[in-house]
């Protein structure tokens, strides 16, 4: 495992880290604390030293599990996201009082004195134009409750707007099916010393290469109920790519990259961009994180392989995705 600097935090974090949306369960299934603990330990043993959670994941149980893990491994770093617990999830509810409350809630949940990195959790677009929100985050830093802050975004334009504030990191969807950040945002982030966490790196599993037209998902799985954005931004599900189109693109990638195991290549592709501090795939079982961590050991892409990814994106994906996010 190699380690990269996460922007202004100066944390040295594993280039393959762990996103905990699925920690201790599959999407929509009950939380299993023992599975969560085993998955975190397997990640640590694989060299992972960075964990991304959120106050809404498993109704706070993910935060709690990471907090318990920190007691045994205080050398690791983490981010937690806040804001999505707001009902309704509106810009008006990103008030100073609510932001203070969210931080206090996460401090209690994780049982820590200060949070390493807090990210606003995909707030409405107008929040990025509200300096009072970010002034509150500055106040929380001065109070010693948070060490760093940043944003998790849906759109490239939101990430660019956020650079006007003292953010340390941006979490953004970036994968073989979502290439726009590399051309429009990465250089700007590097110039501002802002770290990049690449989320949804496997396009909700589509880029694992294991799905077919007959694949089904549980009724409580967002890959069943959110394909058209019924519950939240549709870009969170399969990166906004139509499932059937995505399958065709995946078949093309597997054929031209000469692999039946696309997932590690999809992760390694993201690490070809030095602006990326870490890729944060999820895992619900220890064996999944072990396989993900091994992707860091794969050889770099050749120029020809990089062009194959671009060709497939241009031919199958770009027209339906590029301008939306």
PDB file of N, CA and C in Angstrom, residues 79-173:
ATOM      1  N   UNK A  79     -12.899  10.668   7.941  1.00  0.00           N
ATOM      2  CA  UNK A  79     -13.818  11.790   7.699  1.00  0.00           C
ATOM      3  C   UNK A  79     -15.217  11.314   8.054  1.00  0.00           C
ATOM      4  N   UNK A  80     -16.041  12.257   8.484  1.00  0.00           N
ATOM      5  CA  UNK A  80     -17.460  11.961   8.629  1.00  0.00           C
ATOM      6  C   UNK A  80     -18.246  13.077   7.967  1.00  0.00           C
ATOM      7  N   UNK A  81     -19.364  12.712   7.397  1.00  0.00           N
ATOM      8  CA  UNK A  81     -20.177  13.665   6.639  1.00  0.00           C
ATOM      9  C   UNK A  81     -21.440  14.009   7.425  1.00  0.00           C
ATOM     10  N   UNK A  82     -21.928  15.220   7.207  1.00  0.00           N
ATOM     11  CA  UNK A  82     -23.111  15.652   7.954  1.00  0.00           C
ATOM     12  C   UNK A  82     -24.012  16.502   7.069  1.00  0.00           C
ATOM     13  N   UNK A  83     -25.290  16.471   7.394  1.00  0.00           N
ATOM     14  CA  UNK A  83     -26.275  17.285   6.677  1.00  0.00           C
ATOM     15  C   UNK A  83     -27.433  16.501   6.114  1.00  0.00           C
ATOM     16  N   UNK A  84     -27.209  15.240   5.780  1.00  0.00           N
ATOM     17  CA  UNK A  84     -28.266  14.469   5.138  1.00  0.00           C
ATOM     18  C   UNK A  84     -29.332  13.988   6.126  1.00  0.00           C
ATOM     19  N   UNK A  85     -29.092  14.185   7.404  1.00  0.00           N
ATOM     20  CA  UNK A  85     -30.135  13.847   8.381  1.00  0.00           C
ATOM     21  C   UNK A  85     -31.226  14.918   8.423  1.00  0.00           C
ATOM     22  N   UNK A  86     -30.958  16.059   7.786  1.00  0.00           N
ATOM     23  CA  UNK A  86     -31.934  17.147   7.787  1.00  0.00           C
ATOM     24  C   UNK A  86     -33.210  16.720   7.062  1.00  0.00           C
ATOM     25  N   UNK A  87     -34.341  16.992   7.663  1.00  0.00           N
ATOM     26  CA  UNK A  87     -35.639  16.776   7.006  1.00  0.00           C
ATOM     27  C   UNK A  87     -36.450  18.066   7.116  1.00  0.00           C
ATOM     28  N   UNK A  88     -36.762  18.712   5.996  1.00  0.00           N
ATOM     29  CA  UNK A  88     -36.319  18.362   4.640  1.00  0.00           C
ATOM     30  C   UNK A  88     -34.856  18.745   4.410  1.00  0.00           C
ATOM     31  N   UNK A  89     -34.259  18.105   3.417  1.00  0.00           N
ATOM     32  CA  UNK A  89     -32.859  18.397   3.101  1.00  0.00           C
ATOM     33  C   UNK A  89     -32.815  19.651   2.234  1.00  0.00           C
ATOM     34  N   UNK A  90     -32.890  20.793   2.896  1.00  0.00           N
ATOM     35  CA  UNK A  90     -32.960  22.081   2.205  1.00  0.00           C
ATOM     36  C   UNK A  90     -31.800  22.965   2.632  1.00  0.00           C
ATOM     37  N   UNK A  91     -31.482  23.944   1.790  1.00  0.00           N
ATOM     38  CA  UNK A  91     -30.395  24.874   2.103  1.00  0.00           C
ATOM     39  C   UNK A  91     -30.671  25.643   3.391  1.00  0.00           C
ATOM     40  N   UNK A  92     -31.917  25.984   3.628  1.00  0.00           N
ATOM     41  CA  UNK A  92     -32.281  26.761   4.822  1.00  0.00           C
ATOM     42  C   UNK A  92     -31.923  26.011   6.102  1.00  0.00           C
ATOM     43  N   UNK A  93     -31.883  24.697   6.043  1.00  0.00           N
ATOM     44  CA  UNK A  93     -31.596  23.905   7.227  1.00  0.00           C
ATOM     45  C   UNK A  93     -30.107  23.728   7.490  1.00  0.00           C
ATOM     46  N   UNK A  94     -29.257  24.307   6.638  1.00  0.00           N
ATOM     47  CA  UNK A  94     -27.823  24.331   6.917  1.00  0.00           C
ATOM     48  C   UNK A  94     -27.500  25.581   7.735  1.00  0.00           C
ATOM     49  N   UNK A  95     -28.187  25.711   8.843  1.00  0.00           N
ATOM     50  CA  UNK A  95     -28.032  26.870   9.725  1.00  0.00           C
ATOM     51  C   UNK A  95     -26.875  26.638  10.691  1.00  0.00           C
ATOM     52  N   UNK A  96     -26.433  27.711  11.327  1.00  0.00           N
ATOM     53  CA  UNK A  96     -25.359  27.587  12.306  1.00  0.00           C
ATOM     54  C   UNK A  96     -25.762  26.640  13.426  1.00  0.00           C
ATOM     55  N   UNK A  97     -26.976  26.772  13.902  1.00  0.00           N
ATOM     56  CA  UNK A  97     -27.446  25.929  14.995  1.00  0.00           C
ATOM     57  C   UNK A  97     -27.426  24.454  14.596  1.00  0.00           C
ATOM     58  N   UNK A  98     -27.908  24.149  13.401  1.00  0.00           N
ATOM     59  CA  UNK A  98     -27.933  22.755  12.959  1.00  0.00           C
ATOM     60  C   UNK A  98     -26.528  22.202  12.754  1.00  0.00           C
ATOM     61  N   UNK A  99     -25.644  22.998  12.139  1.00  0.00           N
ATOM     62  CA  UNK A  99     -24.286  22.527  11.901  1.00  0.00           C
ATOM     63  C   UNK A  99     -23.568  22.239  13.212  1.00  0.00           C
ATOM     64  N   UNK A 100     -23.760  23.124  14.185  1.00  0.00           N
ATOM     65  CA  UNK A 100     -23.172  22.886  15.509  1.00  0.00           C
ATOM     66  C   UNK A 100     -23.724  21.597  16.113  1.00  0.00           C
ATOM     67  N   UNK A 101     -25.016  21.398  15.961  1.00  0.00           N
ATOM     68  CA  UNK A 101     -25.664  20.208  16.502  1.00  0.00           C
ATOM     69  C   UNK A 101     -25.157  18.942  15.830  1.00  0.00           C
ATOM     70  N   UNK A 102     -24.983  18.983  14.514  1.00  0.00           N
ATOM     71  CA  UNK A 102     -24.495  17.814  13.785  1.00  0.00           C
ATOM     72  C   UNK A 102     -23.100  17.415  14.267  1.00  0.00           C
ATOM     73  N   UNK A 103     -22.241  18.409  14.449  1.00  0.00           N
ATOM     74  CA  UNK A 103     -20.883  18.115  14.913  1.00  0.00           C
ATOM     75  C   UNK A 103     -20.909  17.511  16.313  1.00  0.00           C
ATOM     76  N   UNK A 104     -21.697  18.096  17.190  1.00  0.00           N
ATOM     77  CA  UNK A 104     -21.809  17.553  18.549  1.00  0.00           C
ATOM     78  C   UNK A 104     -22.319  16.110  18.535  1.00  0.00           C
ATOM     79  N   UNK A 105     -23.276  15.850  17.653  1.00  0.00           N
ATOM     80  CA  UNK A 105     -23.832  14.495  17.532  1.00  0.00           C
ATOM     81  C   UNK A 105     -22.750  13.510  17.104  1.00  0.00           C
ATOM     82  N   UNK A 106     -21.930  13.894  16.108  1.00  0.00           N
ATOM     83  CA  UNK A 106     -20.880  12.994  15.625  1.00  0.00           C
ATOM     84  C   UNK A 106     -19.782  12.817  16.668  1.00  0.00           C
ATOM     85  N   UNK A 107     -19.444  13.877  17.394  1.00  0.00           N
ATOM     86  CA  UNK A 107     -18.456  13.753  18.462  1.00  0.00           C
ATOM     87  C   UNK A 107     -18.909  12.733  19.499  1.00  0.00           C
ATOM     88  N   UNK A 108     -20.178  12.805  19.842  1.00  0.00           N
ATOM     89  CA  UNK A 108     -20.726  11.866  20.828  1.00  0.00           C
ATOM     90  C   UNK A 108     -20.772  10.455  20.260  1.00  0.00           C
ATOM     91  N   UNK A 109     -21.188  10.334  19.016  1.00  0.00           N
ATOM     92  CA  UNK A 109     -21.316   9.024  18.390  1.00  0.00           C
ATOM     93  C   UNK A 109     -19.963   8.322  18.280  1.00  0.00           C
ATOM     94  N   UNK A 110     -18.932   9.081  17.913  1.00  0.00           N
ATOM     95  CA  UNK A 110     -17.611   8.501  17.705  1.00  0.00           C
ATOM     96  C   UNK A 110     -16.768   8.504  18.976  1.00  0.00           C
ATOM     97  N   UNK A 111     -17.245   9.219  20.000  1.00  0.00           N
ATOM     98  CA  UNK A 111     -16.543   9.288  21.287  1.00  0.00           C
ATOM     99  C   UNK A 111     -15.117   9.806  21.126  1.00  0.00           C
ATOM    100  N   UNK A 112     -15.006  10.947  20.439  1.00  0.00           N
ATOM    101  CA  UNK A 112     -13.722  11.624  20.251  1.00  0.00           C
ATOM    102  C   UNK A 112     -13.853  13.071  20.703  1.00  0.00           C
ATOM    103  N   UNK A 113     -12.695  13.721  20.921  1.00  0.00           N
ATOM    104  CA  UNK A 113     -12.693  15.115  21.362  1.00  0.00           C
ATOM    105  C   UNK A 113     -12.776  16.096  20.202  1.00  0.00           C
ATOM    106  N   UNK A 114     -12.282  15.681  19.039  1.00  0.00           N
ATOM    107  CA  UNK A 114     -12.322  16.517  17.839  1.00  0.00           C
ATOM    108  C   UNK A 114     -12.390  15.610  16.630  1.00  0.00           C
ATOM    109  N   UNK A 115     -13.064  16.055  15.593  1.00  0.00           N
ATOM    110  CA  UNK A 115     -13.236  15.267  14.375  1.00  0.00           C
ATOM    111  C   UNK A 115     -12.117  15.601  13.388  1.00  0.00           C
ATOM    112  N   UNK A 116     -11.473  14.557  12.832  1.00  0.00           N
ATOM    113  CA  UNK A 116     -10.373  14.755  11.888  1.00  0.00           C
ATOM    114  C   UNK A 116     -10.779  15.625  10.703  1.00  0.00           C
ATOM    115  N   UNK A 117     -11.869  15.236  10.069  1.00  0.00           N
ATOM    116  CA  UNK A 117     -12.329  15.919   8.859  1.00  0.00           C
ATOM    117  C   UNK A 117     -13.835  15.781   8.752  1.00  0.00           C
ATOM    118  N   UNK A 118     -14.515  16.922   8.687  1.00  0.00           N
ATOM    119  CA  UNK A 118     -15.970  16.943   8.495  1.00  0.00           C
ATOM    120  C   UNK A 118     -16.261  17.405   7.075  1.00  0.00           C
ATOM    121  N   UNK A 119     -17.147  16.690   6.402  1.00  0.00           N
ATOM    122  CA  UNK A 119     -17.555  17.047   5.045  1.00  0.00           C
ATOM    123  C   UNK A 119     -19.054  17.329   5.032  1.00  0.00           C
ATOM    124  N   UNK A 120     -19.446  18.437   4.431  1.00  0.00           N
ATOM    125  CA  UNK A 120     -20.864  18.644   4.176  1.00  0.00           C
ATOM    126  C   UNK A 120     -21.310  17.564   3.194  1.00  0.00           C
ATOM    127  N   UNK A 121     -22.450  16.943   3.479  1.00  0.00           N
ATOM    128  CA  UNK A 121     -22.850  15.723   2.773  1.00  0.00           C
ATOM    129  C   UNK A 121     -23.774  16.047   1.599  1.00  0.00           C
ATOM    130  N   UNK A 122     -23.176  16.414   0.476  1.00  0.00           N
ATOM    131  CA  UNK A 122     -23.920  16.705  -0.748  1.00  0.00           C
ATOM    132  C   UNK A 122     -25.086  17.655  -0.481  1.00  0.00           C
ATOM    133  N   UNK A 123     -24.789  18.848   0.042  1.00  0.00           N
ATOM    134  CA  UNK A 123     -25.863  19.805   0.309  1.00  0.00           C
ATOM    135  C   UNK A 123     -26.460  20.350  -0.979  1.00  0.00           C
ATOM    136  N   UNK A 124     -27.635  20.995  -0.889  1.00  0.00           N
ATOM    137  CA  UNK A 124     -28.197  21.663  -2.067  1.00  0.00           C
ATOM    138  C   UNK A 124     -27.197  22.659  -2.648  1.00  0.00           C
ATOM    139  N   UNK A 125     -27.253  22.856  -3.949  1.00  0.00           N
ATOM    140  CA  UNK A 125     -26.243  23.659  -4.641  1.00  0.00           C
ATOM    141  C   UNK A 125     -26.105  25.061  -4.067  1.00  0.00           C
ATOM    142  N   UNK A 126     -27.196  25.670  -3.646  1.00  0.00           N
ATOM    143  CA  UNK A 126     -27.120  27.056  -3.155  1.00  0.00           C
ATOM    144  C   UNK A 126     -26.301  27.182  -1.875  1.00  0.00           C
ATOM    145  N   UNK A 127     -26.095  26.093  -1.150  1.00  0.00           N
ATOM    146  CA  UNK A 127     -25.292  26.140   0.078  1.00  0.00           C
ATOM    147  C   UNK A 127     -23.853  26.560  -0.227  1.00  0.00           C
ATOM    148  N   UNK A 128     -23.353  26.192  -1.382  1.00  0.00           N
ATOM    149  CA  UNK A 128     -21.972  26.524  -1.730  1.00  0.00           C
ATOM    150  C   UNK A 128     -21.780  28.028  -1.945  1.00  0.00           C
ATOM    151  N   UNK A 129     -22.865  28.744  -2.123  1.00  0.00           N
ATOM    152  CA  UNK A 129     -22.798  30.202  -2.293  1.00  0.00           C
ATOM    153  C   UNK A 129     -23.140  30.945  -1.003  1.00  0.00           C
ATOM    154  N   UNK A 130     -23.204  30.233   0.113  1.00  0.00           N
ATOM    155  CA  UNK A 130     -23.560  30.838   1.398  1.00  0.00           C
ATOM    156  C   UNK A 130     -22.330  30.895   2.298  1.00  0.00           C
ATOM    157  N   UNK A 131     -21.653  32.031   2.386  1.00  0.00           N
ATOM    158  CA  UNK A 131     -20.426  32.112   3.189  1.00  0.00           C
ATOM    159  C   UNK A 131     -20.663  31.874   4.672  1.00  0.00           C
ATOM    160  N   UNK A 132     -21.890  32.086   5.153  1.00  0.00           N
ATOM    161  CA  UNK A 132     -22.151  31.883   6.580  1.00  0.00           C
ATOM    162  C   UNK A 132     -22.014  30.413   6.972  1.00  0.00           C
ATOM    163  N   UNK A 133     -22.340  29.516   6.052  1.00  0.00           N
ATOM    164  CA  UNK A 133     -22.170  28.086   6.322  1.00  0.00           C
ATOM    165  C   UNK A 133     -20.701  27.785   6.592  1.00  0.00           C
ATOM    166  N   UNK A 134     -19.842  28.309   5.751  1.00  0.00           N
ATOM    167  CA  UNK A 134     -18.419  28.008   5.872  1.00  0.00           C
ATOM    168  C   UNK A 134     -17.780  28.804   7.004  1.00  0.00           C
ATOM    169  N   UNK A 135     -18.347  29.960   7.328  1.00  0.00           N
ATOM    170  CA  UNK A 135     -17.895  30.684   8.505  1.00  0.00           C
ATOM    171  C   UNK A 135     -18.165  29.876   9.768  1.00  0.00           C
ATOM    172  N   UNK A 136     -19.298  29.194   9.796  1.00  0.00           N
ATOM    173  CA  UNK A 136     -19.606  28.329  10.938  1.00  0.00           C
ATOM    174  C   UNK A 136     -18.590  27.209  11.051  1.00  0.00           C
ATOM    175  N   UNK A 137     -18.193  26.638   9.924  1.00  0.00           N
ATOM    176  CA  UNK A 137     -17.172  25.588   9.950  1.00  0.00           C
ATOM    177  C   UNK A 137     -15.831  26.145  10.429  1.00  0.00           C
ATOM    178  N   UNK A 138     -15.509  27.371  10.023  1.00  0.00           N
ATOM    179  CA  UNK A 138     -14.299  28.021  10.541  1.00  0.00           C
ATOM    180  C   UNK A 138     -14.391  28.188  12.058  1.00  0.00           C
ATOM    181  N   UNK A 139     -15.574  28.583  12.531  1.00  0.00           N
ATOM    182  CA  UNK A 139     -15.773  28.743  13.975  1.00  0.00           C
ATOM    183  C   UNK A 139     -15.572  27.426  14.708  1.00  0.00           C
ATOM    184  N   UNK A 140     -16.072  26.339  14.116  1.00  0.00           N
ATOM    185  CA  UNK A 140     -15.929  25.020  14.742  1.00  0.00           C
ATOM    186  C   UNK A 140     -14.466  24.593  14.810  1.00  0.00           C
ATOM    187  N   UNK A 141     -13.669  24.996  13.818  1.00  0.00           N
ATOM    188  CA  UNK A 141     -12.236  24.727  13.876  1.00  0.00           C
ATOM    189  C   UNK A 141     -11.592  25.508  15.017  1.00  0.00           C
ATOM    190  N   UNK A 142     -11.946  26.782  15.134  1.00  0.00           N
ATOM    191  CA  UNK A 142     -11.374  27.597  16.214  1.00  0.00           C
ATOM    192  C   UNK A 142     -11.776  27.074  17.590  1.00  0.00           C
ATOM    193  N   UNK A 143     -12.959  26.505  17.669  1.00  0.00           N
ATOM    194  CA  UNK A 143     -13.432  25.938  18.927  1.00  0.00           C
ATOM    195  C   UNK A 143     -12.754  24.605  19.255  1.00  0.00           C
ATOM    196  N   UNK A 144     -12.044  24.042  18.291  1.00  0.00           N
ATOM    197  CA  UNK A 144     -11.352  22.784  18.504  1.00  0.00           C
ATOM    198  C   UNK A 144     -12.216  21.550  18.350  1.00  0.00           C
ATOM    199  N   UNK A 145     -13.430  21.718  17.807  1.00  0.00           N
ATOM    200  CA  UNK A 145     -14.319  20.563  17.648  1.00  0.00           C
ATOM    201  C   UNK A 145     -14.042  19.803  16.346  1.00  0.00           C
ATOM    202  N   UNK A 146     -13.527  20.497  15.350  1.00  0.00           N
ATOM    203  CA  UNK A 146     -13.126  19.844  14.106  1.00  0.00           C
ATOM    204  C   UNK A 146     -11.721  20.317  13.742  1.00  0.00           C
ATOM    205  N   UNK A 147     -10.967  19.446  13.103  1.00  0.00           N
ATOM    206  CA  UNK A 147      -9.604  19.800  12.700  1.00  0.00           C
ATOM    207  C   UNK A 147      -9.553  20.319  11.270  1.00  0.00           C
ATOM    208  N   UNK A 148     -10.425  19.808  10.439  1.00  0.00           N
ATOM    209  CA  UNK A 148     -10.470  20.187   9.024  1.00  0.00           C
ATOM    210  C   UNK A 148     -11.898  20.054   8.535  1.00  0.00           C
ATOM    211  N   UNK A 149     -12.206  20.739   7.436  1.00  0.00           N
ATOM    212  CA  UNK A 149     -13.521  20.553   6.831  1.00  0.00           C
ATOM    213  C   UNK A 149     -13.410  20.579   5.317  1.00  0.00           C
ATOM    214  N   UNK A 150     -14.458  20.071   4.692  1.00  0.00           N
ATOM    215  CA  UNK A 150     -14.522  20.035   3.243  1.00  0.00           C
ATOM    216  C   UNK A 150     -15.934  19.745   2.807  1.00  0.00           C
ATOM    217  N   UNK A 151     -16.080  19.254   1.586  1.00  0.00           N
ATOM    218  CA  UNK A 151     -17.405  19.010   1.028  1.00  0.00           C
ATOM    219  C   UNK A 151     -17.423  17.697   0.263  1.00  0.00           C
ATOM    220  N   UNK A 152     -18.562  17.041   0.298  1.00  0.00           N
ATOM    221  CA  UNK A 152     -18.849  15.929  -0.588  1.00  0.00           C
ATOM    222  C   UNK A 152     -19.870  16.452  -1.588  1.00  0.00           C
ATOM    223  N   UNK A 153     -19.587  16.327  -2.868  1.00  0.00           N
ATOM    224  CA  UNK A 153     -20.382  17.018  -3.883  1.00  0.00           C
ATOM    225  C   UNK A 153     -21.010  16.034  -4.869  1.00  0.00           C
ATOM    226  N   UNK A 154     -22.046  16.523  -5.526  1.00  0.00           N
ATOM    227  CA  UNK A 154     -22.641  15.806  -6.652  1.00  0.00           C
ATOM    228  C   UNK A 154     -22.031  16.266  -7.975  1.00  0.00           C
ATOM    229  N   UNK A 155     -21.750  17.572  -8.070  1.00  0.00           N
ATOM    230  CA  UNK A 155     -21.403  18.168  -9.358  1.00  0.00           C
ATOM    231  C   UNK A 155     -20.042  18.860  -9.332  1.00  0.00           C
ATOM    232  N   UNK A 156     -19.373  18.837 -10.470  1.00  0.00           N
ATOM    233  CA  UNK A 156     -18.085  19.504 -10.621  1.00  0.00           C
ATOM    234  C   UNK A 156     -18.204  20.985 -10.297  1.00  0.00           C
ATOM    235  N   UNK A 157     -19.267  21.632 -10.755  1.00  0.00           N
ATOM    236  CA  UNK A 157     -19.432  23.068 -10.504  1.00  0.00           C
ATOM    237  C   UNK A 157     -19.480  23.365  -9.008  1.00  0.00           C
ATOM    238  N   UNK A 158     -20.089  22.474  -8.224  1.00  0.00           N
ATOM    239  CA  UNK A 158     -20.139  22.663  -6.777  1.00  0.00           C
ATOM    240  C   UNK A 158     -18.744  22.572  -6.168  1.00  0.00           C
ATOM    241  N   UNK A 159     -17.963  21.624  -6.649  1.00  0.00           N
ATOM    242  CA  UNK A 159     -16.597  21.464  -6.148  1.00  0.00           C
ATOM    243  C   UNK A 159     -15.759  22.703  -6.440  1.00  0.00           C
ATOM    244  N   UNK A 160     -15.912  23.252  -7.627  1.00  0.00           N
ATOM    245  CA  UNK A 160     -15.154  24.449  -7.995  1.00  0.00           C
ATOM    246  C   UNK A 160     -15.565  25.628  -7.122  1.00  0.00           C
ATOM    247  N   UNK A 161     -16.857  25.802  -6.899  1.00  0.00           N
ATOM    248  CA  UNK A 161     -17.326  26.899  -6.047  1.00  0.00           C
ATOM    249  C   UNK A 161     -16.777  26.772  -4.640  1.00  0.00           C
ATOM    250  N   UNK A 162     -16.702  25.561  -4.125  1.00  0.00           N
ATOM    251  CA  UNK A 162     -16.244  25.335  -2.751  1.00  0.00           C
ATOM    252  C   UNK A 162     -14.786  25.719  -2.549  1.00  0.00           C
ATOM    253  N   UNK A 163     -14.020  25.809  -3.620  1.00  0.00           N
ATOM    254  CA  UNK A 163     -12.606  26.150  -3.494  1.00  0.00           C
ATOM    255  C   UNK A 163     -12.378  27.565  -2.977  1.00  0.00           C
ATOM    256  N   UNK A 164     -13.408  28.403  -2.993  1.00  0.00           N
ATOM    257  CA  UNK A 164     -13.238  29.769  -2.479  1.00  0.00           C
ATOM    258  C   UNK A 164     -13.133  29.793  -0.953  1.00  0.00           C
ATOM    259  N   UNK A 165     -13.468  28.680  -0.310  1.00  0.00           N
ATOM    260  CA  UNK A 165     -13.421  28.598   1.146  1.00  0.00           C
ATOM    261  C   UNK A 165     -12.181  27.822   1.593  1.00  0.00           C
ATOM    262  N   UNK A 166     -11.944  27.774   2.900  1.00  0.00           N
ATOM    263  CA  UNK A 166     -10.744  27.139   3.428  1.00  0.00           C
ATOM    264  C   UNK A 166     -10.944  25.631   3.583  1.00  0.00           C
ATOM    265  N   UNK A 167     -11.382  24.984   2.522  1.00  0.00           N
ATOM    266  CA  UNK A 167     -11.624  23.545   2.574  1.00  0.00           C
ATOM    267  C   UNK A 167     -10.302  22.786   2.456  1.00  0.00           C
ATOM    268  N   UNK A 168     -10.272  21.597   3.064  1.00  0.00           N
ATOM    269  CA  UNK A 168      -9.089  20.745   2.997  1.00  0.00           C
ATOM    270  C   UNK A 168      -9.243  19.620   1.987  1.00  0.00           C
ATOM    271  N   UNK A 169     -10.484  19.243   1.691  1.00  0.00           N
ATOM    272  CA  UNK A 169     -10.707  18.092   0.812  1.00  0.00           C
ATOM    273  C   UNK A 169     -12.073  18.173   0.154  1.00  0.00           C
ATOM    274  N   UNK A 170     -12.175  17.517  -0.983  1.00  0.00           N
ATOM    275  CA  UNK A 170     -13.437  17.356  -1.701  1.00  0.00           C
ATOM    276  C   UNK A 170     -13.625  15.881  -1.999  1.00  0.00           C
ATOM    277  N   UNK A 171     -14.809  15.403  -1.694  1.00  0.00           N
ATOM    278  CA  UNK A 171     -15.189  14.032  -2.039  1.00  0.00           C
ATOM    279  C   UNK A 171     -16.089  14.121  -3.261  1.00  0.00           C
ATOM    280  N   UNK A 172     -15.709  13.444  -4.321  1.00  0.00           N
ATOM    281  CA  UNK A 172     -16.417  13.599  -5.595  1.00  0.00           C
ATOM    282  C   UNK A 172     -16.491  12.260  -6.315  1.00  0.00           C
ATOM    283  N   UNK A 173     -17.582  12.031  -7.029  1.00  0.00           N
ATOM    284  CA  UNK A 173     -17.690  10.801  -7.818  1.00  0.00           C
ATOM    285  C   UNK A 173     -16.716  10.881  -8.990  1.00  0.00           C
TER     286      UNK A 173
END
